[in-house]
mmCIF file of C-alpha atoms in Angstrom:
data_model
loop_
_atom_site.group_PDB
_atom_site.id
_atom_site.type_symbol
_atom_site.label_atom_id
_atom_site.label_comp_id
_atom_site.label_asym_id
_atom_site.label_seq_id
_atom_site.Cartn_x
_atom_site.Cartn_y
_atom_site.Cartn_z
ATOM 1 C CA MET A 1 -0.258 -0.096 -0.195
ATOM 2 C CA SER A 2 1.572 3.103 -1.182
ATOM 3 C CA LYS A 3 -0.535 5.587 1.360
ATOM 4 C CA PHE A 4 -2.772 5.643 4.510
ATOM 5 C CA GLU A 5 -6.722 6.588 4.284
ATOM 6 C CA ASN A 6 -8.182 8.260 6.916
ATOM 7 C CA VAL A 7 -5.469 9.009 9.273
ATOM 8 C CA SER A 8 -4.858 11.552 12.070
ATOM 9 C CA VAL A 9 -1.580 12.892 11.731
ATOM 10 C CA THR A 10 0.474 14.702 14.905
ATOM 11 C CA LYS A 11 1.604 17.830 13.548
ATOM 12 C CA THR A 12 4.870 17.916 15.700
ATOM 13 C CA ALA A 13 7.964 16.337 13.943
ATOM 14 C CA ASN A 14 9.726 13.498 16.361
ATOM 15 C CA VAL A 15 13.093 14.656 16.268
ATOM 16 C CA TYR A 16 15.745 12.059 17.509
ATOM 17 C CA PHE A 17 19.572 12.012 17.168
ATOM 18 C CA ASN A 18 20.234 15.592 16.582
ATOM 19 C CA GLY A 19 18.041 15.416 12.784
ATOM 20 C CA LYS A 20 19.332 12.315 11.830
ATOM 21 C CA CYS A 21 15.855 10.500 12.496
ATOM 22 C CA VAL A 22 12.243 12.531 12.009
ATOM 23 C CA SER A 23 9.317 11.015 12.084
ATOM 24 C CA HIS A 24 5.367 11.871 12.290
ATOM 25 C CA ASN A 25 3.168 9.757 14.601
ATOM 26 C CA ILE A 26 0.102 8.950 12.548
ATOM 27 C CA GLU A 27 -3.060 6.980 13.753
ATOM 28 C CA LEU A 28 -5.458 4.840 12.014
ATOM 29 C CA ALA A 29 -9.323 5.304 11.834
ATOM 30 C CA ASP A 30 -9.113 1.705 13.841
ATOM 31 C CA GLY A 31 -6.837 3.391 16.538
ATOM 32 C CA THR A 32 -3.741 1.521 15.553
ATOM 33 C CA ALA A 33 -0.318 3.546 15.740
ATOM 34 C CA LYS A 34 2.212 4.047 13.567
ATOM 35 C CA SER A 35 5.416 6.416 12.675
ATOM 36 C CA VAL A 36 6.659 7.584 9.198
ATOM 37 C CA GLY A 37 9.869 8.760 8.922
ATOM 38 C CA VAL A 38 12.989 9.334 7.495
ATOM 39 C CA ILE A 39 16.599 8.402 8.850
ATOM 40 C CA LEU A 40 19.641 9.759 7.409
ATOM 41 C CA PRO A 41 22.822 8.387 6.836
ATOM 42 C CA SER A 42 24.198 7.054 9.836
ATOM 43 C CA LYS A 43 24.652 4.890 13.156
ATOM 44 C CA LEU A 44 22.239 4.615 15.469
ATOM 45 C CA THR A 45 20.775 2.716 18.591
ATOM 46 C CA PHE A 46 16.775 2.797 19.068
ATOM 47 C CA GLY A 47 15.127 1.613 22.154
ATOM 48 C CA THR A 48 11.615 0.218 21.944
ATOM 49 C CA GLY A 49 9.026 0.150 24.609
ATOM 50 C CA ALA A 50 6.567 -2.033 22.418
ATOM 51 C CA PRO A 51 7.052 -4.906 19.886
ATOM 52 C CA GLU A 52 8.005 -2.940 16.468
ATOM 53 C CA ILE A 53 7.895 -4.085 13.018
ATOM 54 C CA MET A 54 9.821 -1.380 10.546
ATOM 55 C CA GLU A 55 9.071 -1.508 6.791
ATOM 56 C CA LEU A 56 11.677 -0.126 4.818
ATOM 57 C CA LEU A 57 10.190 1.820 1.705
ATOM 58 C CA GLU A 58 13.231 3.393 0.467
ATOM 59 C CA GLY A 59 17.174 3.176 1.075
ATOM 60 C CA GLU A 60 19.284 0.257 2.606
ATOM 61 C CA ALA A 61 20.263 -0.155 6.000
ATOM 62 C CA LYS A 62 22.831 -2.637 8.529
ATOM 63 C CA VAL A 63 20.742 -3.761 11.441
ATOM 64 C CA THR A 64 21.732 -5.548 14.327
ATOM 65 C CA LEU A 65 18.590 -7.004 16.268
ATOM 66 C CA PRO A 66 18.272 -7.900 20.148
ATOM 67 C CA GLY A 67 20.481 -11.302 20.546
ATOM 68 C CA GLU A 68 22.362 -11.168 17.095
ATOM 69 C CA THR A 69 26.211 -10.039 16.926
ATOM 70 C CA GLU A 70 26.103 -9.639 13.107
ATOM 71 C CA PRO A 71 24.161 -6.920 11.290
ATOM 72 C CA LYS A 72 21.680 -8.029 8.391
ATOM 73 C CA VAL A 73 21.152 -5.749 5.386
ATOM 74 C CA PHE A 74 17.549 -4.601 4.536
ATOM 75 C CA ARG A 75 16.582 -2.741 1.599
ATOM 76 C CA GLY A 76 13.293 -0.918 0.673
ATOM 77 C CA GLY A 77 10.666 -3.302 0.286
ATOM 78 C CA GLU A 78 11.733 -5.406 3.291
ATOM 79 C CA SER A 79 10.946 -5.412 7.246
ATOM 80 C CA PHE A 80 12.399 -6.631 10.176
ATOM 81 C CA SER A 81 10.725 -7.261 13.800
ATOM 82 C CA VAL A 82 11.954 -6.096 16.995
ATOM 83 C CA PRO A 83 10.997 -6.897 20.434
ATOM 84 C CA GLY A 84 9.556 -4.501 23.321
ATOM 85 C CA ASN A 85 11.492 -3.322 25.855
ATOM 86 C CA SER A 86 14.734 -3.797 23.733
ATOM 87 C CA SER A 87 17.233 -2.099 21.314
ATOM 88 C CA PHE A 88 18.596 -2.520 18.100
ATOM 89 C CA ASP A 89 21.303 -0.490 16.279
ATOM 90 C CA ILE A 90 21.117 0.609 12.551
ATOM 91 C CA GLU A 91 23.696 1.906 10.375
ATOM 92 C CA VAL A 92 22.020 3.477 7.620
ATOM 93 C CA THR A 93 23.708 3.688 4.195
ATOM 94 C CA GLU A 94 21.758 5.373 2.231
ATOM 95 C CA THR A 95 18.570 7.330 3.054
ATOM 96 C CA LEU A 96 15.834 5.551 4.493
ATOM 97 C CA HIS A 97 12.054 6.025 4.480
ATOM 98 C CA TYR A 98 10.138 3.537 6.810
ATOM 99 C CA VAL A 99 6.994 3.191 8.428
ATOM 100 C CA CYS A 100 7.222 1.993 11.775
ATOM 101 C CA HIS A 101 4.347 -0.565 13.253
ATOM 102 C CA PHE A 102 3.567 -0.290 16.882
ATOM 103 C CA GLY A 103 2.076 -3.446 19.171
#
């Protein structure tokens, strides 16, 4: 799906890591929460509260998931899952456009 229909968007952006990651929270009509954003080339560590699925729309990243020691490469059109109350390392090598699905 290339767009979400009937959503509420939080007008203020979430800006992390000195602007290297910028996203907006959206809520679908059924109450489902997501964020839509961009990560610029960088090496970052993200923490999770709830489980997440990171859907990559465009770009490329090397991701080290919890419990793993070696990164895996993910590209636009792919996704990865992260458990709640954990963290993951991400090295973005090409500007990354993503949707984060919570829960």
